[in-house]
CSV table of C-alpha atoms in Angstrom, one decimal:
chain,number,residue,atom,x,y,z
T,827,UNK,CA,128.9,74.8,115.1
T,828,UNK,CA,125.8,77.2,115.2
T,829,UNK,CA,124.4,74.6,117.9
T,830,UNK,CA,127.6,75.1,120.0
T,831,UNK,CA,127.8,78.7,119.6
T,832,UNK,CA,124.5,79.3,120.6
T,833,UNK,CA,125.5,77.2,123.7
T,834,UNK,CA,128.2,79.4,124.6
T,835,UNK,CA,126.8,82.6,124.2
T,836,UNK,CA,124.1,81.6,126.4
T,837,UNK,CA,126.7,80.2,129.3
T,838,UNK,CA,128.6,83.6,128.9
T,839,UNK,CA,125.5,86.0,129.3
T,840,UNK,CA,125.9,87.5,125.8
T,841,UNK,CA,122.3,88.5,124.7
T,842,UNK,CA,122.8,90.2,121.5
T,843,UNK,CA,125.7,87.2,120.3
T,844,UNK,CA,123.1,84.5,121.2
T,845,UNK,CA,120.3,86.0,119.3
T,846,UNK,CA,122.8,87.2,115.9
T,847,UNK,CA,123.7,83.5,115.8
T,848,UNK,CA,120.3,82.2,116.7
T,849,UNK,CA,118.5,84.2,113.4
T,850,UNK,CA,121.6,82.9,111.6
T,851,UNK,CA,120.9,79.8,112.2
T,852,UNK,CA,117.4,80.5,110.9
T,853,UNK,CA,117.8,81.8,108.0
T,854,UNK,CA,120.2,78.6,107.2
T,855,UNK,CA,117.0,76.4,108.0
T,856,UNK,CA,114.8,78.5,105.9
T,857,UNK,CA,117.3,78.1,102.9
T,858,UNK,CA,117.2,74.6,103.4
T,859,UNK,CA,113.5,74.4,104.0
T,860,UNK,CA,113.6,72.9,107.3
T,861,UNK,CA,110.8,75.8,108.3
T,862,UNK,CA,109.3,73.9,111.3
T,863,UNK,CA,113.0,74.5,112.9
T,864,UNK,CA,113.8,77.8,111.4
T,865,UNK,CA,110.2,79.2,112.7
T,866,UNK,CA,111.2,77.7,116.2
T,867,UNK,CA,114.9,79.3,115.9
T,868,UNK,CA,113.3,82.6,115.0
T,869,UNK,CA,110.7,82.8,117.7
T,870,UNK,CA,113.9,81.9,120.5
T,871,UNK,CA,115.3,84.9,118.6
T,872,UNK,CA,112.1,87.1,119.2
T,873,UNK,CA,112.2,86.0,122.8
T,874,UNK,CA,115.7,86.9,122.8
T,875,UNK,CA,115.4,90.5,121.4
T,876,UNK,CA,112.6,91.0,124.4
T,877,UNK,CA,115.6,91.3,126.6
T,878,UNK,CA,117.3,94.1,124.5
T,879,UNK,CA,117.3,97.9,125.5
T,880,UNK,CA,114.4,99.5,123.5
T,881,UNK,CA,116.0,100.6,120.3
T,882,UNK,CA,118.2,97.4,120.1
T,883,UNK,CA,115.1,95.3,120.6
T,884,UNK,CA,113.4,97.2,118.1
T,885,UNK,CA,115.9,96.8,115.1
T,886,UNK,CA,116.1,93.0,116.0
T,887,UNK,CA,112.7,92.2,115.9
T,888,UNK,CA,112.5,94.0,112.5
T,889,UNK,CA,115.1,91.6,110.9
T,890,UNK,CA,113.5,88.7,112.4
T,891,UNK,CA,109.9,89.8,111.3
T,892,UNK,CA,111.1,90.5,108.0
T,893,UNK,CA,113.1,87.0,107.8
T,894,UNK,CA,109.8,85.4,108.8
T,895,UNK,CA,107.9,87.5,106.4
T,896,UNK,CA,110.5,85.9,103.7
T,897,UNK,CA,110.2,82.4,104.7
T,898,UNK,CA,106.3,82.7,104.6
T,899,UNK,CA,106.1,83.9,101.1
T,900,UNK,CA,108.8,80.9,100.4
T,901,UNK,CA,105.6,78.8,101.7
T,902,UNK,CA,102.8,80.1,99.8
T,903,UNK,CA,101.8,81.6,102.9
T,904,UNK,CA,100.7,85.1,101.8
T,905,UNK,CA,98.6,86.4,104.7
T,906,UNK,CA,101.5,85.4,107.3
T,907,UNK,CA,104.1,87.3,105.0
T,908,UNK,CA,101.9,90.5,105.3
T,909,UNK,CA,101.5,89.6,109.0
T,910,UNK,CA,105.3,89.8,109.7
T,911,UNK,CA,106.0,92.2,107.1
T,912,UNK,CA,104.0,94.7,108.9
T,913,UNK,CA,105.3,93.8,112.0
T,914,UNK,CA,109.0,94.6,110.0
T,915,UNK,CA,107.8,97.6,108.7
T,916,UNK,CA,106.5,98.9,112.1
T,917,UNK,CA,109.7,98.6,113.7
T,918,UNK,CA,112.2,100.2,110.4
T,919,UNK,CA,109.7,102.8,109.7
T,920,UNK,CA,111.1,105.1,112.7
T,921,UNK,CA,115.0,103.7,112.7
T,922,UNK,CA,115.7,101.5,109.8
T,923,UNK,CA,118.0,102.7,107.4
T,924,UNK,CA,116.3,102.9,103.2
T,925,UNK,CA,117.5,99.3,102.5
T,926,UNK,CA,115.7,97.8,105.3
T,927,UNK,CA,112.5,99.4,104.7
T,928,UNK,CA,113.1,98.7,100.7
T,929,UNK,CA,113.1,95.2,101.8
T,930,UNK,CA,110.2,94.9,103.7
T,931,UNK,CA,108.2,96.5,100.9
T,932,UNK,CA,109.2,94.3,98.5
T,933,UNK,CA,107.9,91.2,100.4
T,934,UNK,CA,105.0,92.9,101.1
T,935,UNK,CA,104.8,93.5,97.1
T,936,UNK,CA,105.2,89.7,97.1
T,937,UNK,CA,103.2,88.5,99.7
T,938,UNK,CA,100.0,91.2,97.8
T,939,UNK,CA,100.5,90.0,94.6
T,940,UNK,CA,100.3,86.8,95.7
T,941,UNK,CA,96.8,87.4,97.1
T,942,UNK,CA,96.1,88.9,93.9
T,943,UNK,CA,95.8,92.3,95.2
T,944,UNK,CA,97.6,93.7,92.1
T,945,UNK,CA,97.4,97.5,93.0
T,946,UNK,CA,98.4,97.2,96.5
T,947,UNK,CA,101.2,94.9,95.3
T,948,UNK,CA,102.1,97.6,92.6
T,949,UNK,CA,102.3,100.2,95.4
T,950,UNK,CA,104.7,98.5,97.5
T,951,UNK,CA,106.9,97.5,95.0
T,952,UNK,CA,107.0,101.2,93.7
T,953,UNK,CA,107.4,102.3,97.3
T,954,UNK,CA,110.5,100.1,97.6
T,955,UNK,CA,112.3,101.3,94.3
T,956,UNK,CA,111.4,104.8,95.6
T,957,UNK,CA,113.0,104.1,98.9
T,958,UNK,CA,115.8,102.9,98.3
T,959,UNK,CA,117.0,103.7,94.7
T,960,UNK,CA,120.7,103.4,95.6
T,961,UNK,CA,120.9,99.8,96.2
T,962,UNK,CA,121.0,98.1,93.1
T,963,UNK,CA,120.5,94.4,94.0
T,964,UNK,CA,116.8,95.4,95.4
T,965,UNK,CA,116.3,98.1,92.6
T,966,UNK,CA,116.7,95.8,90.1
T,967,UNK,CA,114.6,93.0,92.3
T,968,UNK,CA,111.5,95.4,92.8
T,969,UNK,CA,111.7,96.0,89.1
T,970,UNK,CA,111.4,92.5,88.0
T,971,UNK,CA,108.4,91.9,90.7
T,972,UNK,CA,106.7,94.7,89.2
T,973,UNK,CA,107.2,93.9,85.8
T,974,UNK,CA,105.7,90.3,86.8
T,975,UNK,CA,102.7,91.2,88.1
T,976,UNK,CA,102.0,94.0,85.9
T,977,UNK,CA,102.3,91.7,83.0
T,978,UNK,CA,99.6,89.3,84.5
């Protein structure tokens, strides 16, 4: 249905539709880790976001970096995780909203303590709680990370 969808978004001219259901699409692939596909259906996202007005674009590329930033930590992929997590972070710094930016930090939290860089990994996931201490779901996620790694 995604397929199809896709399909007629693009025949209609709808930018912002076709991209939505593209990164949907993804982040379906990347739960069923079938990441060649979901990396291929996030980058036609990214190429889609290009043709976005500038603040539109921004806040796209954000969720896409940060879904990529996800799936490489899923992989064991450290490095790449910080890679697109920055790339998140750089674009929800200026105009994300608290939860967004919570989010990034805690992959980056992830994707540090996974290199074994305990204090920076520490930092971000503090940042995160900090950021965002109204959202419980991530509160309560941050707080288990750090509790992980401090424990180590």
């Amino acid at each position: 249905y995604y397929r199809e969808a896709i399909k007629l978004c693009r025949e209609e001219g709808v930018i912002k539709e076709e991209l939505f259901t593209t990164n949907n699409l993804a982040i379906i692939r990347k739960t069923q880790k079938k990441f060649p596909e979901a990396l291929a259906l996030y980058q036609s996202a990214l190429a889609l976001a290009k043709k976005l007005p500038p603040k539109q674009r921004t806040k796209e590329e954000g969720y896409i970096y940060v879904n990529l930033s996800q799936m490489a930590n899923k992989q064991d992929k450290p490095q790449e995780a910080l890679a697109n997590g920055r790339l998140a972070f750089e674009r929800f710094k200026d105009n994300g909203n608290p939860r967004e930016r919570a989010a990034v930090l805690l992959n980056l939290g992830t994707a540090s303590g996974k290199l074994e860089q305990y204090t920076k990994s520490e930092r971000y996931f503090r940042q995160a709680i900090e950021t965002e201490k109204t959202t419980l779901g991530l509160l309560e996620q941050g707080s288990k990370a750090l509790l992980g790694f401090l424990s180590r």
